[in-house]
Amino acid sequence: SAHVELDTIAYSAAVSACEKGGEWVQALGLFGEMLATRVATSPITYFAVISACEHGTSWQHGLALFSELCARFPEPSGLALGNVINACRSASHWAQALFVLDREKSRWETLGKLGAATPVQIPALASENKDLHILLQLPGVLAVLKPPRVLTELIIDRVEASIGRAGSQHVTCVSRLDLETSGVLVIALGSCTSASANYVRAQFAGRLAIKTYHCLCSGHGLGAFGTRAVRSAPLSIESVEGTNSLRASVAPVGGLEACTLLVVKACFHLPSLDGMQDGSFLTFAEARPITGRTHQIRVHLASLGRPLVSDAVYDRHRFTSDSRWCPRLFLHCSRVTLHDADATLCSATASLSPDLIGALGLLRGMSEIPKRQDFP
């Protein structure tokens, strides 16, 4: 066989492959081999092996590697820090997770070129672009209302353009909402190398930021008001050939960890509308993704036989009938809770959008609540 030179790129690719396969012990072994043979390491190598430790919940190894990364490459890395935080959190070491977050925030802020974000004047920002609805602005954090059918990237471009005209600094994307999804969109104030942006990014990567959604799903009822459920099923995420789209599916073997908490808020049935059949069960639920996988809420509920209303991707056979009374995917991000750059806990909230409120107004509450079916 052809000789493969084991250089930094080859080792990093191998470590990354182990990380994606959940083989954290092998990833650590390859990393140790790099050090023993004096092959140069890079930030990418550290990111991959730290991420592997996260999947293996080996928080001690991840923390030690992160300390080495900081010593060799002092620039902030919210993603790597988030992986360490999540490993600590998964092992129920909450105090350690918060300690590491605060310690790194202080260290980053001591680096003169990576100071905290300059405050942005909300009135000036809003007046620059009438399409921007500011929900919250605190040190290092800006939350805006994302309308449906508007790309997250377009919202961020609008914010950055307005801030630039106001003489302020850049912003950084730390979270996204699907094209059809409306609600709270959190943006970090500061460039991608700033302490403030990496502090916010670390919270999303470390699952310390809490995102709460509201959705409407069809199929058998999940239970009466207040019923709580957990859907935990690994997901595989693939590109759709010939498009820029992604599609997720449940993958018991080799999938990425994914967990969603659900709370039933109301139960409805669909009355006869323009000849549509009466009696369809519908559940209005609060969904909180513990992990943040692509299309996670949509796929988890669809896999339970309770797809979201008007979901053209994961419930195509009902989409035409759903769209006659619900104009778009019924999914809305109602609240995001996280710490701002001053380490103060804050929440940004957004009421359900008018189009979804209108869809709910066509439904009838149920006098007899369907019993919760066992999850497959």
Tab-separated table of C-alpha atoms in Angstrom:
chain	number	residue	atom	x	y	z
A	1	SER	CA	0.000	0.000	0.000
A	2	ALA	CA	1.046	3.607	-0.544
A	3	HIS	CA	2.974	5.241	2.236
A	4	VAL	CA	1.006	7.897	4.142
A	5	GLU	CA	3.076	10.581	5.802
A	6	LEU	CA	1.815	11.007	9.363
A	7	ASP	CA	1.944	14.753	9.611
A	8	THR	CA	-0.223	17.246	11.473
A	9	ILE	CA	-2.983	17.137	8.835
A	10	ALA	CA	-3.134	13.321	8.728
A	11	TYR	CA	-3.212	12.974	12.508
A	12	SER	CA	-5.803	15.733	12.879
A	13	ALA	CA	-8.032	14.041	10.297
A	14	ALA	CA	-7.710	10.707	12.109
A	15	VAL	CA	-8.496	12.287	15.491
A	16	SER	CA	-11.488	14.027	13.944
A	17	ALA	CA	-12.731	10.731	12.474
A	18	CYS	CA	-12.491	9.107	15.917
A	19	GLU	CA	-14.361	12.045	17.431
A	20	LYS	CA	-17.193	11.745	14.914
A	21	GLY	CA	-17.367	7.999	15.572
A	22	GLY	CA	-17.545	8.470	19.323
A	23	GLU	CA	-14.204	6.719	19.862
A	24	TRP	CA	-12.730	9.068	22.449
A	25	VAL	CA	-10.157	6.571	23.780
A	26	GLN	CA	-8.715	6.099	20.288
A	27	ALA	CA	-8.711	9.879	19.775
A	28	LEU	CA	-6.687	10.342	22.950
A	29	GLY	CA	-4.339	7.570	21.866
A	30	LEU	CA	-3.659	9.212	18.512
A	31	PHE	CA	-3.111	12.554	20.198
A	32	GLY	CA	-0.623	10.969	22.603
A	33	GLU	CA	1.151	9.388	19.638
A	34	MET	CA	1.463	12.828	18.029
A	35	LEU	CA	3.135	14.192	21.137
A	36	ALA	CA	5.430	11.169	21.481
A	37	THR	CA	6.615	11.393	17.869
A	38	ARG	CA	6.869	15.196	18.085
A	39	VAL	CA	4.412	15.833	15.281
A	40	ALA	CA	3.253	19.442	15.557
A	41	THR	CA	-0.227	19.908	16.970
A	42	SER	CA	-2.639	22.629	15.928
A	43	PRO	CA	-5.768	24.219	17.406
A	44	ILE	CA	-7.831	22.004	15.083
A	45	THR	CA	-6.227	18.896	16.593
A	46	TYR	CA	-7.037	20.093	20.097
A	47	PHE	CA	-10.621	20.972	19.132
A	48	ALA	CA	-11.201	17.454	17.782
A	49	VAL	CA	-9.736	15.585	20.746
A	50	ILE	CA	-11.503	17.840	23.262
A	51	SER	CA	-14.776	17.226	21.419
A	52	ALA	CA	-14.082	13.476	21.589
A	53	CYS	CA	-13.679	13.773	25.358
A	54	GLU	CA	-17.038	15.539	25.483
A	55	HIS	CA	-18.729	12.599	23.756
A	56	GLY	CA	-17.010	10.226	26.165
A	57	THR	CA	-17.982	12.418	29.156
A	58	SER	CA	-14.295	12.343	30.104
A	59	TRP	CA	-14.343	15.815	31.553
A	60	GLN	CA	-11.005	15.504	33.382
A	61	HIS	CA	-9.145	14.720	30.151
A	62	GLY	CA	-11.039	17.435	28.294
A	63	LEU	CA	-10.221	20.016	30.952
A	64	ALA	CA	-6.523	19.101	30.942
A	65	LEU	CA	-6.360	19.305	27.148
A	66	PHE	CA	-8.163	22.641	27.178
A	67	SER	CA	-5.565	23.998	29.621
A	68	GLU	CA	-2.815	22.863	27.231
A	69	LEU	CA	-4.638	24.491	24.312
A	70	CYS	CA	-4.882	27.804	26.192
A	71	ALA	CA	-1.184	27.690	27.095
A	72	ARG	CA	-0.086	27.081	23.500
A	73	PHE	CA	-2.772	29.036	21.632
A	74	PRO	CA	-4.121	31.769	23.931
A	75	GLU	CA	-6.737	33.149	21.520
A	76	PRO	CA	-10.324	32.605	22.727
A	77	SER	CA	-12.176	29.517	21.526
A	78	GLY	CA	-15.768	29.443	22.676
A	79	LEU	CA	-16.398	26.196	20.833
A	80	ALA	CA	-13.601	24.294	22.573
A	81	LEU	CA	-14.607	25.758	25.921
A	82	GLY	CA	-18.204	24.750	25.235
A	83	ASN	CA	-17.127	21.154	24.642
A	84	VAL	CA	-15.325	21.097	28.014
A	85	ILE	CA	-18.310	22.687	29.753
A	86	ASN	CA	-20.664	20.140	28.251
A	87	ALA	CA	-18.430	17.247	29.363
A	88	CYS	CA	-18.472	18.648	32.913
A	89	ARG	CA	-22.222	19.219	32.765
A	90	SER	CA	-22.896	15.705	31.443
A	91	ALA	CA	-20.948	14.296	34.385
A	92	SER	CA	-23.049	16.459	36.764
A	93	HIS	CA	-20.104	18.721	37.579
A	94	TRP	CA	-22.096	21.941	37.210
A	95	ALA	CA	-19.898	23.932	39.586
A	96	GLN	CA	-16.795	22.989	37.612
A	97	ALA	CA	-18.497	23.950	34.332
A	98	LEU	CA	-19.430	27.421	35.589
A	99	PHE	CA	-16.010	27.909	37.187
A	100	VAL	CA	-14.232	27.169	33.898
A	101	LEU	CA	-16.573	29.500	32.011
A	102	ASP	CA	-15.960	32.408	34.387
A	103	ARG	CA	-12.226	31.756	34.545
A	104	GLU	CA	-11.846	31.804	30.780
A	105	LYS	CA	-13.983	34.914	30.446
A	106	SER	CA	-11.652	36.735	32.843
A	107	ARG	CA	-8.557	35.434	31.066
A	108	TRP	CA	-9.859	36.487	27.652
A	109	GLU	CA	-10.689	39.971	28.891
A	110	THR	CA	-7.147	40.446	30.161
A	111	LEU	CA	-5.889	40.090	26.590
A	112	GLY	CA	-5.878	43.736	25.537
A	113	LYS	CA	-6.775	43.147	21.883
A	114	LEU	CA	-9.787	41.081	22.897
A	115	GLY	CA	-11.685	43.534	25.047
A	116	ALA	CA	-15.402	43.447	25.737
A	117	ALA	CA	-17.904	44.651	23.183
A	118	THR	CA	-18.619	48.378	22.858
A	119	PRO	CA	-22.196	49.204	23.873
A	120	VAL	CA	-24.633	49.744	21.016
A	121	GLN	CA	-27.341	52.385	21.249
A	122	ILE	CA	-30.638	50.532	20.687
A	123	PRO	CA	-32.572	53.576	19.414
A	124	ALA	CA	-29.870	54.307	16.856
A	125	LEU	CA	-29.701	50.666	15.791
A	126	ALA	CA	-33.482	50.347	15.427
A	127	SER	CA	-33.784	53.621	13.507
A	128	GLU	CA	-31.142	52.439	11.034
A	129	ASN	CA	-33.327	49.500	9.958
A	130	LYS	CA	-37.069	49.477	10.476
A	131	ASP	CA	-37.152	45.715	9.852
A	132	LEU	CA	-35.206	45.048	13.070
A	133	HIS	CA	-37.210	44.395	16.213
A	134	ILE	CA	-34.848	44.562	19.206
A	135	LEU	CA	-35.937	42.282	22.055
A	136	LEU	CA	-33.004	42.669	24.433
A	137	GLN	CA	-29.603	44.295	24.576
A	138	LEU	CA	-27.156	43.720	27.405
A	139	PRO	CA	-23.344	43.660	27.598
A	140	GLY	CA	-22.106	41.389	24.815
A	141	VAL	CA	-25.586	40.177	23.861
A	142	LEU	CA	-28.225	41.347	21.411
A	143	ALA	CA	-31.534	39.529	20.866
A	144	VAL	CA	-33.755	40.348	17.888
A	145	LEU	CA	-37.046	39.010	16.573
A	146	LYS	CA	-36.571	36.785	13.532
A	147	PRO	CA	-39.595	36.739	11.235
A	148	PRO	CA	-40.551	33.549	9.390
A	149	ARG	CA	-39.092	32.954	5.915
A	150	VAL	CA	-36.102	35.214	6.575
A	151	LEU	CA	-32.626	33.696	6.726
A	152	THR	CA	-30.716	34.007	9.996
A	153	GLU	CA	-27.715	35.223	8.012
A	154	LEU	CA	-29.775	38.059	6.507
A	155	ILE	CA	-30.851	39.239	9.976
A	156	ILE	CA	-27.229	39.213	11.148
A	157	ASP	CA	-26.148	41.137	8.038
A	158	ARG	CA	-28.798	43.781	8.762
A	159	VAL	CA	-27.665	44.112	12.365
A	160	GLU	CA	-24.000	44.368	11.435
A	161	ALA	CA	-24.702	46.918	8.713
A	162	SER	CA	-26.686	49.075	11.143
A	163	ILE	CA	-24.048	48.801	13.855
A	164	GLY	CA	-21.337	49.664	11.360
A	165	ARG	CA	-23.148	52.814	10.298
A	166	ALA	CA	-23.505	53.739	13.968
A	167	GLY	CA	-19.713	53.548	14.321
A	168	SER	CA	-19.659	50.432	16.493
A	169	GLN	CA	-18.133	46.990	15.977
A	170	HIS	CA	-18.879	43.616	14.379
A	171	VAL	CA	-21.336	40.977	15.540
A	172	THR	CA	-20.972	37.191	15.638
A	173	CYS	CA	-23.482	34.458	14.814
A	174	VAL	CA	-23.780	32.092	17.791
A	175	SER	CA	-27.179	30.518	17.115
A	176	ARG	CA	-29.498	29.956	14.155
A	177	LEU	CA	-33.191	29.455	13.477
A	178	ASP	CA	-34.545	27.520	10.495
A	179	LEU	CA	-35.894	29.555	7.580
A	180	GLU	CA	-39.542	28.886	8.490
A	181	THR	CA	-39.031	29.329	12.245
A	182	SER	CA	-39.779	32.643	13.960
A	183	GLY	CA	-38.816	34.021	17.361
A	184	VAL	CA	-35.824	34.968	19.480
A	185	LEU	CA	-32.471	35.118	17.714
A	186	VAL	CA	-29.441	35.794	19.929
A	187	ILE	CA	-26.421	37.529	18.397
A	188	ALA	CA	-23.100	38.148	20.153
A	189	LEU	CA	-21.724	41.676	20.061
A	190	GLY	CA	-18.091	41.674	19.018
A	191	SER	CA	-15.963	39.979	16.375
A	192	CYS	CA	-15.484	36.215	16.299
A	193	THR	CA	-12.179	36.646	18.191
A	194	SER	CA	-13.598	38.853	20.939
A	195	ALA	CA	-13.969	37.744	24.537
A	196	SER	CA	-17.651	38.677	24.596
A	197	ALA	CA	-18.547	36.694	21.463
A	198	ASN	CA	-16.662	33.606	22.600
A	199	TYR	CA	-18.244	33.823	26.053
A	200	VAL	CA	-21.703	33.663	24.455
A	201	ARG	CA	-20.638	30.979	21.959
A	202	ALA	CA	-19.280	28.820	24.790
A	203	GLN	CA	-22.687	28.885	26.491
A	204	PHE	CA	-24.451	27.617	23.372
A	205	ALA	CA	-21.778	24.989	22.681
A	206	GLY	CA	-21.781	23.943	26.347
A	207	ARG	CA	-25.613	23.740	26.483
A	208	LEU	CA	-25.819	26.349	29.219
A	209	ALA	CA	-28.002	28.590	27.056
A	210	ILE	CA	-31.633	27.473	27.338
A	211	LYS	CA	-33.856	27.764	24.257
A	212	THR	CA	-37.610	27.298	24.618
A	213	TYR	CA	-39.874	26.737	21.616
A	214	HIS	CA	-43.613	26.390	21.112
A	215	CYS	CA	-44.961	24.071	18.462
A	216	LEU	CA	-48.155	22.406	17.255
A	217	CYS	CA	-48.043	18.748	16.300
A	218	SER	CA	-50.565	16.311	14.869
A	219	GLY	CA	-51.106	12.620	15.540
A	220	HIS	CA	-52.097	10.865	18.770
A	221	GLY	CA	-52.198	13.097	21.843
A	222	LEU	CA	-49.153	13.369	24.086
A	223	GLY	CA	-51.387	13.665	27.158
A	224	ALA	CA	-53.300	16.200	29.223
A	225	PHE	CA	-52.163	19.717	30.075
A	226	GLY	CA	-48.870	19.629	31.961
A	227	THR	CA	-47.799	16.183	30.753
A	228	ARG	CA	-44.019	16.024	30.518
A	229	ALA	CA	-42.024	13.806	28.202
A	230	VAL	CA	-38.442	13.301	27.089
A	231	ARG	CA	-37.450	12.241	23.600
A	232	SER	CA	-33.880	11.020	23.409
A	233	ALA	CA	-32.801	9.638	20.039
A	234	PRO	CA	-29.487	10.093	18.180
A	235	LEU	CA	-29.682	11.946	14.887
A	236	SER	CA	-27.797	11.686	11.617
A	237	ILE	CA	-27.551	14.915	9.597
A	238	GLU	CA	-26.857	14.798	5.867
A	239	SER	CA	-26.790	17.206	2.956
A	240	VAL	CA	-29.624	16.969	0.443
A	241	GLU	CA	-28.070	16.219	-2.925
A	242	GLY	CA	-28.208	19.097	-5.370
A	243	THR	CA	-29.254	21.671	-2.761
A	244	ASN	CA	-27.811	23.674	0.135
A	245	SER	CA	-30.301	22.051	2.498
A	246	LEU	CA	-29.734	19.603	5.345
A	247	ARG	CA	-31.962	16.731	6.434
A	248	ALA	CA	-31.863	14.876	9.733
A	249	SER	CA	-33.059	11.395	10.661
A	250	VAL	CA	-33.045	9.175	13.732
A	251	ALA	CA	-29.912	7.013	13.700
A	252	PRO	CA	-29.651	4.620	16.685
A	253	VAL	CA	-26.160	3.565	15.544
A	254	GLY	CA	-23.566	6.243	14.858
A	255	GLY	CA	-25.914	9.190	15.316
A	256	LEU	CA	-25.218	12.357	17.288
A	257	GLU	CA	-26.651	12.575	20.790
A	258	ALA	CA	-29.965	14.461	20.766
A	259	CYS	CA	-32.479	15.056	23.558
A	260	THR	CA	-35.669	17.151	23.664
A	261	LEU	CA	-37.883	17.937	26.661
A	262	LEU	CA	-41.613	18.343	25.933
A	263	VAL	CA	-44.472	19.793	27.988
A	264	VAL	CA	-48.107	19.671	26.807
A	265	LYS	CA	-49.695	23.136	26.976
A	266	ALA	CA	-53.067	22.504	25.274
A	267	CYS	CA	-54.945	19.954	23.188
A	268	PHE	CA	-57.157	20.736	20.183
A	269	HIS	CA	-59.003	19.152	17.360
A	270	LEU	CA	-59.352	20.537	13.848
A	271	PRO	CA	-62.924	21.448	12.912
A	272	SER	CA	-64.294	21.003	9.424
A	273	LEU	CA	-62.802	23.755	7.279
A	274	ASP	CA	-63.727	23.905	3.604
A	275	GLY	CA	-64.452	20.222	3.478
A	276	MET	CA	-61.452	19.096	5.573
A	277	GLN	CA	-62.176	16.137	7.809
A	278	ASP	CA	-63.143	16.941	11.402
A	279	GLY	CA	-61.537	15.341	14.435
A	280	SER	CA	-57.759	15.513	13.893
A	281	PHE	CA	-55.890	15.579	17.217
A	282	LEU	CA	-53.449	18.432	17.670
A	283	THR	CA	-51.109	19.105	20.609
A	284	PHE	CA	-49.716	22.536	21.443
A	285	ALA	CA	-46.444	21.887	23.264
A	286	GLU	CA	-43.433	23.573	24.745
A	287	ALA	CA	-40.192	22.049	23.491
A	288	ARG	CA	-36.767	22.549	24.976
A	289	PRO	CA	-33.860	21.035	23.017
A	290	ILE	CA	-31.108	20.012	25.429
A	291	THR	CA	-28.846	19.468	22.447
A	292	GLY	CA	-28.988	21.749	19.424
A	293	ARG	CA	-29.003	19.465	16.396
A	294	THR	CA	-30.298	20.530	13.010
A	295	HIS	CA	-34.123	20.138	12.805
A	296	GLN	CA	-34.030	18.357	16.171
A	297	ILE	CA	-37.532	19.207	17.424
A	298	ARG	CA	-39.069	18.499	14.020
A	299	VAL	CA	-37.382	15.113	13.626
A	300	HIS	CA	-37.946	13.981	17.219
A	301	LEU	CA	-41.677	14.663	17.051
A	302	ALA	CA	-42.025	13.237	13.542
A	303	SER	CA	-40.249	10.067	14.697
A	304	LEU	CA	-42.924	9.698	17.385
A	305	GLY	CA	-45.704	9.951	14.822
A	306	ARG	CA	-46.477	13.531	15.919
A	307	PRO	CA	-45.039	15.686	13.114
A	308	LEU	CA	-45.252	19.462	13.321
A	309	VAL	CA	-48.106	21.100	11.471
A	310	SER	CA	-47.205	22.359	7.969
A	311	ASP	CA	-43.808	20.644	7.893
A	312	ALA	CA	-43.064	20.202	4.194
A	313	VAL	CA	-39.899	18.189	4.884
A	314	TYR	CA	-40.817	15.672	7.576
A	315	ASP	CA	-44.583	15.321	6.914
A	316	ARG	CA	-45.048	15.881	3.218
A	317	HIS	CA	-48.253	13.835	2.902
A	318	ARG	CA	-50.111	16.207	5.271
A	319	PHE	CA	-48.455	19.428	4.190
A	320	THR	CA	-51.009	20.379	1.526
A	321	SER	CA	-53.973	19.986	3.867
A	322	ASP	CA	-52.130	21.637	6.787
A	323	SER	CA	-51.153	24.664	4.714
A	324	ARG	CA	-54.823	25.407	3.998
A	325	TRP	CA	-55.256	26.592	7.590
A	326	CYS	CA	-51.672	27.050	8.895
A	327	PRO	CA	-49.565	29.109	6.476
A	328	ARG	CA	-46.149	27.810	7.532
A	329	LEU	CA	-44.249	25.493	9.853
A	330	PHE	CA	-45.711	25.833	13.356
A	331	LEU	CA	-42.484	26.370	15.293
A	332	HIS	CA	-41.552	29.476	17.262
A	333	CYS	CA	-38.610	30.219	19.568
A	334	SER	CA	-40.291	31.919	22.532
A	335	ARG	CA	-37.410	32.387	24.948
A	336	VAL	CA	-33.623	32.195	25.206
A	337	THR	CA	-31.932	32.348	28.618
A	338	LEU	CA	-28.177	32.823	29.060
A	339	HIS	CA	-25.561	34.961	30.829
A	340	ASP	CA	-24.513	38.298	29.384
A	341	ALA	CA	-20.895	39.470	29.267
A	342	ASP	CA	-21.194	40.682	32.883
A	343	ALA	CA	-22.193	37.115	33.928
A	344	THR	CA	-25.754	38.257	34.683
A	345	LEU	CA	-28.500	35.753	33.871
A	346	CYS	CA	-30.935	37.220	31.333
A	347	SER	CA	-33.837	36.105	29.140
A	348	ALA	CA	-35.132	37.376	25.811
A	349	THR	CA	-38.753	36.544	25.002
A	350	ALA	CA	-40.969	36.800	21.925
A	351	SER	CA	-44.719	36.306	21.808
A	352	LEU	CA	-46.173	33.838	19.321
A	353	SER	CA	-46.282	35.425	15.864
A	354	PRO	CA	-49.611	36.648	14.439
A	355	ASP	CA	-49.809	34.000	11.690
A	356	LEU	CA	-49.493	31.179	14.241
A	357	ILE	CA	-51.964	32.846	16.619
A	358	GLY	CA	-54.389	33.008	13.684
A	359	ALA	CA	-53.947	29.273	13.031
A	360	LEU	CA	-54.648	28.453	16.678
A	361	GLY	CA	-57.780	30.576	16.498
A	362	LEU	CA	-59.258	28.131	13.967
A	363	LEU	CA	-59.006	25.188	16.376
A	364	ARG	CA	-61.309	23.917	19.067
A	365	GLY	CA	-60.244	22.935	22.556
A	366	MET	CA	-60.897	19.336	23.526
A	367	SER	CA	-63.256	18.485	26.381
A	368	GLU	CA	-61.857	14.949	26.505
A	369	ILE	CA	-58.079	14.847	26.394
A	370	PRO	CA	-56.602	11.870	24.510
A	371	LYS	CA	-54.454	9.656	26.680
A	372	ARG	CA	-50.731	9.815	26.119
A	373	GLN	CA	-49.505	7.026	23.885
A	374	ASP	CA	-46.330	5.194	24.799
A	375	PHE	CA	-43.345	6.538	22.919
A	376	PRO	CA	-41.851	4.063	20.461
